[in-house]
């Protein structure tokens, strides 16, 4: 048996290396999938919540949107207003008891983190959408685009670019917060660490390793996201096309009708 | 022969209790180049925005080739593709290149092929002198260049009417000329244009009709010669005196 702190660290790395990696892999997998699913949920909720409704719409449409909006607001408030660790217990055991669903801990984990992230993303995405200058929408409408076309070609690309840092933030939060899923025995990093530490009663040494792994995960992810942001922004300069032209004599092409 | 394109009849617009347009009657025939002038807050922008329904009129009607644009079953998107708008603040799509700004509407709204849309876009971008900048993003070009692209974007839709809301008011003085020049050429080419402007030289020399608005009312609607040399009301006289002094 090792005698020093580092002796133990090396011992655990050797003996439980694969174990740690599996845990880290699961943590990463759950956070990636859930962040993406959460983003899709959030975006969908935000798009519906920002549909313009006015007194000219039919009564049915207005009532329908009122109801849907109400449901979405309730969803956002409930999932932001309760701890994920509690949501995990309620959903995992509740789904078994109420509907006899036999979710695997992993499937339950994806469900819980996605839906939880979706609630935060919904507000982030809505903020992104309403922060885009009204002139962009008006310009799109003035050339005849529908609301949906305006959204997909003009507003959402800009909104998503603007909220990328917040999406990255949610991703990092998810990497860390999946640790609460150990309460439903998901074999993520924290759960694996606890098992390893318990066997030898060496909590400090094991969780020191765990700490380093979490940090490496989150740090890598934040760097990667910065690279992606840069990539999306494209180059600072543009290529001049062809040679200099001056406005021509008369602008034709207005077809005689 | 005069072909009526847009007819506004008893148009009224309120923002809350604030009556901004009062009983507006107005007619635009094919080929008309109409300058709409008037002091700040007189309702010029609101009139233009009502015409393409960016604002919903409180009452009154607007007809396009005799069809009520607010009636059920009238295709608003199709109408808007035929009535383009150029904004004071350009409003180019910030996420798209200059070229794509001119292509996207043709593809999405007019369902043109990419090739056809690109040819048309290149054609108009060349005509406004912006063909070199097709790969640039809006934030990389100057205000005058943005406005020329915005005009090309409008033209790409083959509109029957183009509405301009103070297209040069947000520009540095040295860039006003390049945009006015493009608009002057458009006018000569026969495009129907409604232009809200503070450029009295455009109103006098280029347009064939001038509409003077004051406090939500059309005070005068006549040929440039008449309004500049023989204004009917004191308000028109005062406004023109002020504007011409400034220039
Ligand atoms: N969305 C709005 N809500 C409330 N009031 C508005 C709105 N838009 C315009 N107004 C008011 O309507 C009046 C007319 O505005 P409008 O923008 O049409 O004037 P304008 O003639 O275009 O002026 P300017 O030369 O300054 O552009 C103003 O008093 C303005 O405050
Ligand atoms: Mg205005």
PDB file of N, CA and C in Angstrom, chain A residues 138-170:
ATOM      1  N   UNK A 138     -38.085  44.110 -40.094  1.00  0.00           N
ATOM      2  CA  UNK A 138     -38.846  44.946 -41.025  1.00  0.00           C
ATOM      3  C   UNK A 138     -38.291  44.834 -42.440  1.00  0.00           C
ATOM      4  N   UNK A 139     -36.960  44.781 -42.545  1.00  0.00           N
ATOM      5  CA  UNK A 139     -36.361  44.660 -43.874  1.00  0.00           C
ATOM      6  C   UNK A 139     -36.765  43.334 -44.517  1.00  0.00           C
ATOM      7  N   UNK A 140     -36.761  42.267 -43.711  1.00  0.00           N
ATOM      8  CA  UNK A 140     -37.140  40.960 -44.244  1.00  0.00           C
ATOM      9  C   UNK A 140     -38.604  40.962 -44.669  1.00  0.00           C
ATOM     10  N   UNK A 141     -39.454  41.555 -43.830  1.00  0.00           N
ATOM     11  CA  UNK A 141     -40.877  41.626 -44.183  1.00  0.00           C
ATOM     12  C   UNK A 141     -41.094  42.472 -45.418  1.00  0.00           C
ATOM     13  N   UNK A 142     -40.312  43.529 -45.545  1.00  0.00           N
ATOM     14  CA  UNK A 142     -40.544  44.458 -46.650  1.00  0.00           C
ATOM     15  C   UNK A 142     -40.166  43.839 -48.004  1.00  0.00           C
ATOM     16  N   UNK A 143     -39.401  42.753 -48.015  1.00  0.00           N
ATOM     17  CA  UNK A 143     -39.209  42.090 -49.303  1.00  0.00           C
ATOM     18  C   UNK A 143     -40.102  40.855 -49.433  1.00  0.00           C
ATOM     19  N   UNK A 144     -41.021  40.706 -48.502  1.00  0.00           N
ATOM     20  CA  UNK A 144     -42.053  39.678 -48.651  1.00  0.00           C
ATOM     21  C   UNK A 144     -41.795  38.375 -47.919  1.00  0.00           C
ATOM     22  N   UNK A 145     -40.804  38.353 -47.042  1.00  0.00           N
ATOM     23  CA  UNK A 145     -40.571  37.102 -46.311  1.00  0.00           C
ATOM     24  C   UNK A 145     -41.674  36.880 -45.282  1.00  0.00           C
ATOM     25  N   UNK A 146     -41.977  35.601 -45.062  1.00  0.00           N
ATOM     26  CA  UNK A 146     -42.936  35.260 -44.016  1.00  0.00           C
ATOM     27  C   UNK A 146     -42.222  35.327 -42.665  1.00  0.00           C
ATOM     28  N   UNK A 147     -43.017  35.238 -41.597  1.00  0.00           N
ATOM     29  CA  UNK A 147     -42.405  35.266 -40.263  1.00  0.00           C
ATOM     30  C   UNK A 147     -41.393  34.133 -40.123  1.00  0.00           C
ATOM     31  N   UNK A 148     -41.769  32.962 -40.606  1.00  0.00           N
ATOM     32  CA  UNK A 148     -40.895  31.797 -40.492  1.00  0.00           C
ATOM     33  C   UNK A 148     -39.596  31.985 -41.288  1.00  0.00           C
ATOM     34  N   UNK A 149     -39.704  32.491 -42.507  1.00  0.00           N
ATOM     35  CA  UNK A 149     -38.506  32.743 -43.314  1.00  0.00           C
ATOM     36  C   UNK A 149     -37.611  33.794 -42.658  1.00  0.00           C
ATOM     37  N   UNK A 150     -38.245  34.821 -42.121  1.00  0.00           N
ATOM     38  CA  UNK A 150     -37.487  35.871 -41.438  1.00  0.00           C
ATOM     39  C   UNK A 150     -36.696  35.276 -40.280  1.00  0.00           C
ATOM     40  N   UNK A 151     -37.377  34.428 -39.514  1.00  0.00           N
ATOM     41  CA  UNK A 151     -36.735  33.792 -38.368  1.00  0.00           C
ATOM     42  C   UNK A 151     -35.532  32.959 -38.799  1.00  0.00           C
ATOM     43  N   UNK A 152     -35.759  32.045 -39.748  1.00  0.00           N
ATOM     44  CA  UNK A 152     -34.719  31.072 -40.051  1.00  0.00           C
ATOM     45  C   UNK A 152     -33.549  31.675 -40.836  1.00  0.00           C
ATOM     46  N   UNK A 153     -33.811  32.684 -41.674  1.00  0.00           N
ATOM     47  CA  UNK A 153     -32.699  33.186 -42.483  1.00  0.00           C
ATOM     48  C   UNK A 153     -32.032  34.428 -41.907  1.00  0.00           C
ATOM     49  N   UNK A 154     -32.758  35.194 -41.114  1.00  0.00           N
ATOM     50  CA  UNK A 154     -32.185  36.462 -40.656  1.00  0.00           C
ATOM     51  C   UNK A 154     -32.013  36.527 -39.130  1.00  0.00           C
ATOM     52  N   UNK A 155     -33.078  36.241 -38.410  1.00  0.00           N
ATOM     53  CA  UNK A 155     -33.051  36.488 -36.966  1.00  0.00           C
ATOM     54  C   UNK A 155     -32.278  35.400 -36.209  1.00  0.00           C
ATOM     55  N   UNK A 156     -32.653  34.138 -36.412  1.00  0.00           N
ATOM     56  CA  UNK A 156     -32.014  33.075 -35.626  1.00  0.00           C
ATOM     57  C   UNK A 156     -30.497  32.976 -35.852  1.00  0.00           C
ATOM     58  N   UNK A 157     -30.015  33.061 -37.092  1.00  0.00           N
ATOM     59  CA  UNK A 157     -28.551  32.997 -37.239  1.00  0.00           C
ATOM     60  C   UNK A 157     -27.836  34.056 -36.399  1.00  0.00           C
ATOM     61  N   UNK A 158     -28.411  35.253 -36.355  1.00  0.00           N
ATOM     62  CA  UNK A 158     -27.776  36.314 -35.567  1.00  0.00           C
ATOM     63  C   UNK A 158     -27.968  36.071 -34.077  1.00  0.00           C
ATOM     64  N   UNK A 159     -29.168  35.649 -33.710  1.00  0.00           N
ATOM     65  CA  UNK A 159     -29.458  35.422 -32.289  1.00  0.00           C
ATOM     66  C   UNK A 159     -28.575  34.298 -31.748  1.00  0.00           C
ATOM     67  N   UNK A 160     -28.469  33.225 -32.505  1.00  0.00           N
ATOM     68  CA  UNK A 160     -27.677  32.076 -32.037  1.00  0.00           C
ATOM     69  C   UNK A 160     -26.208  32.466 -31.912  1.00  0.00           C
ATOM     70  N   UNK A 161     -25.710  33.221 -32.891  1.00  0.00           N
ATOM     71  CA  UNK A 161     -24.326  33.691 -32.781  1.00  0.00           C
ATOM     72  C   UNK A 161     -24.137  34.488 -31.481  1.00  0.00           C
ATOM     73  N   UNK A 162     -25.104  35.354 -31.189  1.00  0.00           N
ATOM     74  CA  UNK A 162     -24.964  36.203 -30.009  1.00  0.00           C
ATOM     75  C   UNK A 162     -25.049  35.441 -28.699  1.00  0.00           C
ATOM     76  N   UNK A 163     -25.809  34.338 -28.691  1.00  0.00           N
ATOM     77  CA  UNK A 163     -25.959  33.615 -27.417  1.00  0.00           C
ATOM     78  C   UNK A 163     -24.965  32.458 -27.293  1.00  0.00           C
ATOM     79  N   UNK A 164     -24.074  32.301 -28.268  1.00  0.00           N
ATOM     80  CA  UNK A 164     -23.082  31.217 -28.169  1.00  0.00           C
ATOM     81  C   UNK A 164     -22.334  31.204 -26.828  1.00  0.00           C
ATOM     82  N   UNK A 165     -21.870  32.351 -26.337  1.00  0.00           N
ATOM     83  CA  UNK A 165     -21.179  32.319 -25.049  1.00  0.00           C
ATOM     84  C   UNK A 165     -22.063  31.755 -23.926  1.00  0.00           C
ATOM     85  N   UNK A 166     -23.342  32.104 -23.959  1.00  0.00           N
ATOM     86  CA  UNK A 166     -24.244  31.588 -22.926  1.00  0.00           C
ATOM     87  C   UNK A 166     -24.492  30.094 -23.101  1.00  0.00           C
ATOM     88  N   UNK A 167     -24.515  29.640 -24.358  1.00  0.00           N
ATOM     89  CA  UNK A 167     -24.685  28.210 -24.602  1.00  0.00           C
ATOM     90  C   UNK A 167     -23.468  27.461 -24.055  1.00  0.00           C
ATOM     91  N   UNK A 168     -22.284  28.014 -24.322  1.00  0.00           N
ATOM     92  CA  UNK A 168     -21.062  27.416 -23.792  1.00  0.00           C
ATOM     93  C   UNK A 168     -21.099  27.359 -22.278  1.00  0.00           C
ATOM     94  N   UNK A 169     -21.608  28.421 -21.695  1.00  0.00           N
ATOM     95  CA  UNK A 169     -21.734  28.489 -20.250  1.00  0.00           C
ATOM     96  C   UNK A 169     -22.614  27.355 -19.722  1.00  0.00           C
ATOM     97  N   UNK A 170     -23.738  27.140 -20.389  1.00  0.00           N
ATOM     98  CA  UNK A 170     -24.643  26.058 -19.992  1.00  0.00           C
ATOM     99  C   UNK A 170     -23.948  24.698 -20.113  1.00  0.00           C
TER     100      UNK A 170
END
